[in-house]
Amino acid sequence: MHKLFVIKIGGNVIDDEDNLSSFLDKFAAVGDKKLLVHGGGKIATRIGDQLGIESKYVNGRRITDAATIDVVTMVYGGLVNKKMVAQLQARHCNAIGLTGADANVLPAIKRPVKDIDYGFVGDVVSREASGVSKDPGIVSLKTLLEAGLTPVMAPLTHDGKGQMLNTNADTIASSLAVALSPYYEVRLIYCFEKKGVLENADDNNSVIPLITKDIYKRLMNEKRLFDGILPKIDNAFAAIDGGVNEVLIGDAADLQQNVTAVTKGTLIK
Amino acid sequence: MHKLFVIKIGGNVIDDEDNLSSFLDKFAAVGDKKLLVHGGGKIATRIGDQLGIESKYVNGRRITDAATIDVVTMVYGGLVNKKMVAQLQARHCNAIGLTGADANVLPAIKRPVKDIDYGFVGDVVSREASGVSKDPGIVSLKTLLEAGLTPVMAPLTHDGKGQMLNTNADTIASSLAVALSPYYEVRLIYCFEKKGVLENADDNNSVIPLITKDIYKRLMNEKRLFDGILPKIDNAFAAIDGGVNEVLIGDAADLQQNVTAVTKGTLIK
């Protein structure tokens, strides 16, 4: 089985040109098969502001109305994605930019309205439920990977009825990692603003190198993890339960180590 | 040899929601392999205006400065392209949106500065010169077509050094049609605002059904063609000289006829 690295980068990499350029150098140099998922960054908010589109929040959570889904479709799916693809091509990495609508690689449903109407936000349909082996989107994604292409995914899906949907990039990364795990030995790498899962949130030297379910239970019992990291670890274990080999949470700057056996950051297995 | 339809639509289809929807119905229903190239339409100008980016012209020709290439990258490559892909997916057409940078399907060079600096405008490198059979971008495009996918091309290319470039959609369509002609029996269809090449520019009933090189010479000698159509016909003959089977110039509304033997519009061979 070939190795496949599914690598997610967030706003801290995308928003800074030097950070991005340095990350793309390292990403292009990864020799195995790879897939990049990028978040949005602050640029959609800036362009939305310039276009006079007000950011709306309900209970502190952002709402994607009709004007906002157009902005994120063009900024994430066009500007951010295509610039990244062109810059990877310049580094001889044969990138192909995608959203969930392209080749239907990631269908979703518009989040059902309960207490809050989040607007055009996509919830990814569980791949386990739908039967991965018959999933034409995953078959297409595999065709691209086998042809030597490197998919670059924007944080967008679609509802199958013609509507684009704003979707969390962490979820896209874990969903694709799970769906591709029958075909590849997948390591899912979440690059974020810290060096890994920290015992002490303010000390980048306190990285926990390995978390298994047993270790996780113990750390929880001893209340040694800060709250903000818990959803990321839960997400990581969900990916592993779905068939992903291992998940790594670390710093984009450490990517070169993190595609080897000698990892920096937190390995979850 | 399989048939392949390379179909180009312009602003008159893209700018009108009803026209676009009706076109996509017909396009999705085409049974053979197909590839769509879309122009930009007026929306980039509108969004550029809203963002306070001034449209610049020299001698009546538009200049693509750094701010403008960002706008067209996000509007053509993101908003227009992805909406079209999602709407084709809703019609069970397995579309995949691309720019020239994606999978390197269409590399170009920034137009050299002579009298005028057009800015970030791409001139497509002739495929004949570079040797089609070794062209990895065309090999990738063929892989997508063979996997049952329908490429949807935005009017954007890249320079191979990380820069996106604004590129004429007619040229993209003829360039891809030529490059794919060793593998498919290609009909290139230019959909525009008239019913075909007209003998009388004001009379949609005066369509010339067939133009060969001999007929073209005669029509030119008799001065029976209006000036505006000449570049399109020259472009069409260039495609045919490059290996494309036939070119059709017609109305998007007549697409269903124009993918059959009984065409409406002007067939050029």
XYZ file of C-alpha atoms in Angstrom:
538
model
C 0.000 0.000 0.000
C 1.302 3.453 -0.960
C 1.619 6.162 1.634
C -0.640 9.182 1.347
C -0.215 12.385 3.332
C -3.377 14.434 3.816
C -2.155 17.806 5.055
C -4.333 20.623 6.339
C -3.156 24.213 6.712
C -5.076 27.030 8.348
C -5.169 30.799 8.336
C -1.858 31.223 10.167
C -0.082 29.828 7.081
C -2.357 31.299 4.403
C -2.497 34.883 5.693
C 1.277 35.401 5.700
C 2.980 35.375 2.309
C 6.390 34.322 3.673
C 4.897 31.536 5.794
C 2.927 30.280 2.810
C 5.898 30.354 0.467
C 8.070 28.486 2.951
C 5.301 25.926 3.568
C 4.788 25.364 -0.181
C 8.534 24.710 -0.599
C 8.309 21.961 2.004
C 5.011 20.598 0.739
C 6.249 20.381 -2.870
C 9.300 18.452 -1.640
C 7.211 15.659 -0.041
C 8.019 12.644 -2.201
C 4.995 10.450 -1.459
C 1.452 10.959 -2.663
C -0.138 13.948 -0.989
C -3.289 16.009 -0.757
C -3.519 19.544 0.598
C -6.588 21.008 2.312
C -6.518 24.730 2.974
C -8.668 26.889 5.205
C -9.848 30.322 4.285
C -7.839 32.832 6.219
C -8.819 36.406 6.826
C -8.893 37.510 3.203
C -12.561 36.565 2.653
C -13.572 38.810 5.561
C -11.458 41.645 4.157
C -12.909 41.336 0.650
C -16.430 40.921 2.075
C -15.934 44.143 4.031
C -14.716 45.946 0.903
C -17.805 44.733 -0.972
C -19.993 46.082 1.850
C -21.136 42.614 2.938
C -21.659 42.608 6.650
C -20.340 39.628 8.631
C -23.289 38.245 10.587
C -22.971 36.284 13.795
C -25.533 34.509 15.960
C -24.353 33.514 19.440
C -20.794 34.200 18.317
C -21.009 31.901 15.318
C -20.693 33.157 11.791
C -23.646 32.900 9.405
C -23.077 32.249 5.699
C -25.842 34.150 3.892
C -26.304 34.277 0.097
C -23.851 37.158 -0.374
C -21.267 35.516 1.887
C -21.288 32.138 0.100
C -20.525 34.005 -3.144
C -17.595 35.762 -1.454
C -16.108 32.583 0.012
C -16.668 30.685 -3.253
C -14.669 33.258 -5.141
C -12.020 33.906 -2.495
C -11.390 30.341 -1.251
C -12.230 28.500 -4.485
C -10.685 31.089 -6.810
C -8.120 33.469 -5.366
C -6.573 31.418 -2.543
C -6.838 28.045 -4.276
C -5.573 29.050 -7.736
C -2.694 31.134 -6.406
C -1.597 28.126 -4.366
C -1.932 25.813 -7.392
C 0.115 28.166 -9.599
C 2.779 28.451 -6.903
C 2.948 24.664 -6.510
C 3.264 24.258 -10.293
C 6.207 26.682 -10.143
C 7.746 24.224 -7.645
C 7.179 21.293 -10.054
C 4.349 19.888 -7.932
C 1.536 18.941 -10.319
C -1.301 20.467 -8.290
C -4.982 20.482 -9.232
C -7.345 22.757 -7.312
C -10.697 21.364 -6.235
C -13.800 22.103 -4.221
C -16.196 19.392 -3.097
C -18.283 20.087 -6.218
C -15.448 19.286 -8.634
C -15.725 15.658 -9.728
C -18.199 15.466 -6.833
C -15.305 14.622 -4.494
C -17.155 15.855 -1.414
C -20.938 16.095 -1.430
C -22.580 17.552 1.676
C -25.932 18.639 3.005
C -26.894 22.152 3.986
C -26.837 22.202 7.793
C -30.401 21.625 9.021
C -31.942 24.597 10.829
C -32.528 23.865 14.510
C -32.045 26.783 16.905
C -29.807 28.681 14.520
C -29.914 28.979 10.727
C -26.231 28.904 9.760
C -27.126 29.584 6.134
C -25.072 28.007 3.352
C -22.902 25.796 5.544
C -22.220 22.215 4.507
C -22.172 19.201 6.780
C -20.170 16.413 5.188
C -22.152 13.228 4.727
C -20.481 10.347 6.527
C -18.568 8.232 4.046
C -19.032 5.089 6.092
C -22.787 5.404 5.753
C -22.774 5.850 2.006
C -20.348 3.030 1.175
C -16.916 4.258 0.169
C -16.251 1.626 -2.480
C -19.159 2.845 -4.593
C -18.435 6.507 -4.055
C -17.688 7.969 -7.512
C -16.139 11.106 -6.002
C -13.520 9.073 -4.151
C -12.891 6.941 -7.223
C -12.192 10.167 -9.164
C -9.925 11.479 -6.414
C -7.997 8.201 -6.512
C -7.699 8.516 -10.308
C -6.130 11.963 -9.869
C -3.694 10.679 -7.223
C -2.738 7.671 -9.362
C -2.124 10.014 -12.323
C 0.514 11.774 -10.224
C -1.602 14.826 -9.475
C -1.735 16.573 -6.098
C -5.274 17.673 -5.172
C -5.525 21.045 -3.403
C -8.898 21.297 -1.664
C -10.648 24.563 -0.821
C -12.998 24.543 2.213
C -16.120 24.304 0.060
C -18.600 21.527 -0.692
C -21.907 21.414 -2.568
C -25.397 20.064 -1.927
C -25.814 18.166 -5.201
C -28.627 20.549 -6.150
C -26.433 23.306 -7.547
C -25.562 25.158 -4.334
C -22.023 25.659 -3.037
C -21.596 25.346 0.755
C -19.034 26.791 3.182
C -17.373 23.903 5.041
C -14.878 23.469 7.853
C -11.433 22.565 6.490
C -10.551 20.255 9.433
C -13.663 18.211 8.670
C -12.868 18.079 4.942
C -9.359 16.832 5.721
C -10.516 14.065 8.084
C -13.388 13.060 5.809
C -11.108 12.665 2.767
C -8.431 10.927 4.864
C -11.014 8.374 6.031
C -12.472 7.886 2.547
C -9.023 7.276 1.039
C -7.805 4.961 3.813
C -8.975 1.738 2.096
C -6.519 2.524 -0.715
C -3.563 4.156 1.010
C -1.645 4.110 4.257
C -2.847 7.551 5.311
C -1.194 9.981 7.703
C -3.419 12.992 8.361
C -1.420 16.053 9.396
C -3.105 19.072 10.975
C -0.779 22.057 10.783
C -1.729 24.710 13.274
C -0.186 27.646 15.134
C 1.469 25.598 17.891
C 4.208 22.978 17.876
C 1.769 20.209 18.806
C -0.577 19.317 21.658
C 0.957 21.093 24.643
C 0.853 20.152 28.309
C 1.280 23.816 29.068
C -0.537 25.987 26.506
C 2.032 28.783 26.863
C 5.116 26.616 26.508
C 5.967 25.425 22.992
C 8.538 23.082 24.565
C 5.856 21.059 26.348
C 4.734 19.073 23.281
C 3.231 15.664 24.088
C 4.901 13.433 21.467
C 2.367 10.597 21.439
C -1.292 10.281 22.392
C -3.060 6.934 22.321
C -6.579 6.406 23.637
C -5.139 5.206 26.961
C -2.821 8.188 27.257
C -5.700 10.505 26.290
C -7.889 9.092 29.096
C -5.097 9.558 31.611
C -4.362 13.147 30.457
C -8.080 13.934 30.695
C -8.381 12.458 34.167
C -5.389 14.464 35.279
C -6.890 17.573 33.578
C -3.595 18.180 31.827
C -5.030 19.308 28.445
C -6.341 22.797 27.700
C -9.925 22.937 26.449
C -9.254 24.420 23.016
C -7.383 21.348 21.790
C -10.033 18.768 22.753
C -12.166 19.024 19.561
C -9.012 18.538 17.451
C -8.039 15.385 19.375
C -11.598 13.999 19.234
C -11.571 14.675 15.489
C -8.229 12.860 15.219
C -9.509 9.756 17.020
C -12.627 9.805 14.813
C -10.320 9.692 11.766
C -8.387 6.790 13.256
C -11.593 4.928 14.058
C -12.511 5.526 10.392
C -9.379 3.740 9.146
C -6.703 6.458 9.007
C -3.307 5.099 10.111
C -2.195 8.009 12.246
C -2.878 11.670 12.792
C -0.239 14.260 13.520
C -0.896 17.677 15.034
C 1.992 20.071 14.583
C 3.528 23.192 13.146
C 3.588 23.811 9.362
C 7.263 24.744 9.738
C 8.005 21.183 10.905
C 6.431 19.495 7.862
C 9.710 17.971 6.669
C 10.075 16.033 9.932
C 6.401 15.199 10.031
C 6.374 13.195 6.813
C 9.114 10.932 8.197
C 9.189 8.377 10.992
C 10.990 10.865 13.265
C 8.106 13.236 13.844
C 7.974 16.557 15.644
C 4.603 17.499 17.116
C 1.966 15.166 18.525
C 1.339 11.798 16.927
C -2.076 10.281 17.586
C -2.654 6.609 16.961
C -11.875 7.355 -32.228
C -14.321 8.851 -29.726
C -16.050 12.105 -30.442
C -15.189 15.092 -28.263
C -17.118 18.343 -28.227
C -15.152 21.400 -27.114
C -17.793 24.047 -26.467
C -17.119 27.697 -25.715
C -19.690 30.061 -24.227
C -19.304 33.792 -23.811
C -20.739 36.594 -21.732
C -24.154 36.570 -23.415
C -24.808 33.154 -21.853
C -22.999 33.687 -18.534
C -24.478 37.070 -17.631
C -28.104 35.939 -17.831
C -29.221 33.363 -15.256
C -32.052 31.967 -17.408
C -29.831 31.690 -20.483
C -27.153 29.933 -18.452
C -29.572 27.498 -16.845
C -31.104 26.616 -20.197
C -27.634 26.188 -21.734
C -26.463 23.930 -18.890
C -29.553 21.717 -19.379
C -28.554 21.203 -22.999
C -24.842 20.846 -22.264
C -25.420 18.215 -19.561
C -27.564 16.237 -22.017
C -24.753 15.899 -24.593
C -23.981 12.186 -24.564
C -20.443 12.195 -25.964
C -17.285 13.358 -24.240
C -17.279 17.105 -23.799
C -15.290 20.027 -22.465
C -16.691 23.457 -21.639
C -14.723 26.706 -21.881
C -16.376 29.775 -20.421
C -15.579 33.443 -20.812
C -15.790 35.942 -18.027
C -18.872 38.016 -18.549
C -19.513 41.386 -16.966
C -19.420 40.245 -13.355
C -15.645 40.745 -12.940
C -16.028 44.382 -13.997
C -18.911 44.842 -11.574
C -17.015 43.301 -8.647
C -13.845 45.180 -9.601
C -15.846 48.421 -9.533
C -17.275 47.551 -6.105
C -13.749 46.899 -4.826
C -12.665 50.294 -6.158
C -10.366 48.798 -8.786
C -10.353 51.025 -11.819
C -10.606 49.396 -15.245
C -7.635 50.626 -17.250
C -7.533 50.820 -21.022
C -4.778 51.713 -23.469
C -5.896 52.390 -27.062
C -9.254 50.865 -26.194
C -7.726 47.606 -24.914
C -8.064 46.489 -21.357
C -4.989 46.212 -19.136
C -4.770 43.488 -16.471
C -2.818 45.019 -13.588
C -1.958 43.230 -10.318
C -5.282 44.101 -8.664
C -7.252 43.069 -11.757
C -5.624 39.636 -12.118
C -6.667 38.929 -8.517
C -10.253 39.949 -9.325
C -10.492 37.815 -12.463
C -8.802 34.872 -10.725
C -11.422 34.910 -7.998
C -14.411 35.768 -10.183
C -13.701 33.568 -13.228
C -11.778 30.782 -11.449
C -13.935 30.809 -8.300
C -17.403 32.295 -8.529
C -18.339 31.702 -12.183
C -16.486 28.388 -12.544
C -17.613 26.730 -9.301
C -21.245 27.825 -9.626
C -21.275 26.284 -13.086
C -19.638 23.076 -11.810
C -22.168 22.763 -8.955
C -25.036 23.368 -11.369
C -23.714 20.735 -13.784
C -23.342 18.249 -10.908
C -27.013 18.911 -10.087
C -27.731 17.848 -13.690
C -25.710 14.625 -13.220
C -22.864 15.878 -15.380
C -19.620 15.025 -13.561
C -17.931 18.387 -14.046
C -14.487 19.381 -12.794
C -13.503 23.056 -12.863
C -10.045 23.982 -14.071
C -7.793 26.878 -14.948
C -4.673 26.471 -17.047
C -2.665 26.120 -13.821
C -4.606 23.063 -12.607
C -2.745 19.919 -13.645
C -0.787 22.367 -15.840
C -3.364 21.853 -18.604
C -2.591 25.178 -20.238
C 0.745 26.875 -19.622
C 1.241 30.296 -21.191
C 3.664 33.190 -21.301
C 2.990 36.697 -20.077
C 2.424 38.759 -23.199
C 5.716 40.459 -24.091
C 5.686 44.247 -23.792
C 6.029 45.941 -27.180
C 4.112 49.195 -27.629
C 1.622 48.391 -24.898
C 2.080 46.597 -21.572
C -1.078 44.515 -21.267
C -0.071 43.395 -17.771
C -0.940 39.886 -16.591
C -2.300 38.586 -19.877
C -1.328 35.126 -21.061
C -0.449 34.134 -24.590
C -0.923 30.411 -25.039
C 2.227 28.636 -26.153
C 1.636 26.844 -29.439
C 1.105 23.134 -28.788
C 2.529 22.160 -32.157
C 5.827 23.719 -31.244
C 6.154 21.962 -27.910
C 5.166 18.467 -29.086
C 1.704 17.399 -27.979
C 2.536 13.777 -27.264
C 4.934 14.716 -24.481
C 2.692 17.395 -23.011
C 1.875 16.280 -19.440
C -0.993 18.792 -19.164
C -2.783 17.258 -22.131
C -2.083 13.743 -20.840
C -3.778 14.775 -17.561
C -6.716 16.316 -19.402
C -7.118 13.077 -21.362
C -7.026 11.125 -18.075
C -9.902 13.248 -16.762
C -11.926 12.768 -19.953
C -11.294 9.009 -19.946
C -12.429 8.861 -16.294
C -15.793 10.228 -17.413
C -15.210 13.734 -16.105
C -16.237 16.902 -17.937
C -13.606 19.658 -17.646
C -14.970 23.185 -17.251
C -12.241 25.702 -18.118
C -12.090 29.263 -16.819
C -10.336 31.841 -19.063
C -7.140 31.763 -17.008
C -3.678 30.333 -17.577
C -0.376 30.551 -15.681
C 3.228 31.326 -16.496
C 4.808 28.316 -14.760
C 6.505 30.681 -12.323
C 3.588 31.070 -9.932
C 1.638 33.813 -11.698
C -1.940 33.455 -12.959
C -2.690 35.118 -16.310
C -5.903 36.458 -17.870
C -6.467 34.676 -21.182
C -8.923 34.895 -24.078
C -11.495 32.091 -23.872
C -11.743 31.652 -27.681
C -8.001 30.988 -27.771
C -8.186 28.532 -24.855
C -10.953 26.618 -26.631
C -9.091 26.353 -29.946
C -5.792 25.530 -28.241
C -7.301 22.660 -26.223
C -9.288 21.450 -29.239
C -6.061 21.267 -31.283
C -4.097 19.595 -28.467
C -6.784 16.918 -27.997
C -7.294 16.238 -31.716
C -4.708 13.408 -31.888
C -6.894 11.458 -29.432
C -10.452 12.395 -30.363
C -12.580 13.356 -33.332
C -13.032 16.945 -32.171
C -15.813 19.356 -33.042
C -15.110 22.825 -31.664
C -18.304 24.831 -31.111
C -18.202 28.585 -30.565
C -21.494 29.716 -29.074
C -22.019 33.435 -29.584
C -24.828 35.959 -29.737
C -25.857 35.283 -33.342
C -27.287 32.229 -35.101
C -24.061 31.702 -37.065
C -21.959 33.555 -39.622
C -24.450 35.840 -41.332
C -24.440 37.181 -44.870
C -26.409 40.129 -43.561
C -25.313 41.053 -40.016
C -28.815 42.272 -39.135
C -30.694 39.229 -40.408
C -30.528 36.098 -38.246
C -32.109 34.194 -41.146
C -29.082 34.768 -43.393
C -26.860 32.095 -41.782
C -24.219 30.642 -44.115
C -24.498 26.888 -43.355
C -21.045 25.816 -44.567
C -17.736 27.593 -45.067
C -14.780 25.800 -46.622
C -11.552 27.559 -47.551
C -12.783 27.906 -51.135
C -16.131 29.316 -50.058
C -14.327 31.662 -47.633
C -12.143 33.019 -50.447
C -15.179 33.611 -52.634
C -17.144 35.333 -49.818
C -14.130 37.537 -49.106
C -13.698 38.477 -52.776
C -17.381 39.322 -52.995
C -17.053 41.277 -49.706
C -20.067 39.459 -48.296
C -18.782 39.024 -44.708
C -18.926 41.702 -42.043
C -15.578 42.604 -40.492
C -16.333 41.554 -36.897
C -16.623 37.871 -37.783
C -13.315 37.582 -39.662
C -11.066 36.905 -36.613
C -13.444 34.110 -35.517
C -13.308 32.460 -38.944
C -9.519 32.797 -39.135
C -9.329 31.255 -35.667
C -11.582 28.414 -36.831
C -9.389 27.640 -39.841
C -6.306 27.741 -37.607
C -7.959 25.060 -35.420
C -8.737 22.949 -38.483
C -5.164 23.327 -39.770
C -4.097 22.134 -36.293
C -6.053 18.888 -36.594
C -9.570 19.721 -35.346
C -12.227 17.940 -37.426
C -14.678 20.787 -37.751
C -15.638 24.052 -36.135
C -19.161 25.287 -35.667
C -20.137 28.873 -34.985
C -23.669 29.213 -33.669
C -26.150 30.094 -30.963
C -25.982 28.468 -27.503
C -29.735 27.860 -27.767
C -29.112 25.579 -30.772
C -26.611 23.324 -28.960
C -28.811 20.226 -29.218
C -28.776 20.435 -33.021
C -25.121 21.366 -33.100
C -23.842 18.168 -31.534
C -25.575 16.139 -34.260
C -24.940 15.752 -37.977
C -27.860 18.066 -38.778
C -26.330 21.306 -37.560
C -27.803 24.768 -37.220
C -25.325 27.631 -37.487
C -22.173 27.755 -39.602
C -20.027 24.679 -40.035
C -16.418 25.306 -40.981
C -14.315 22.503 -42.389
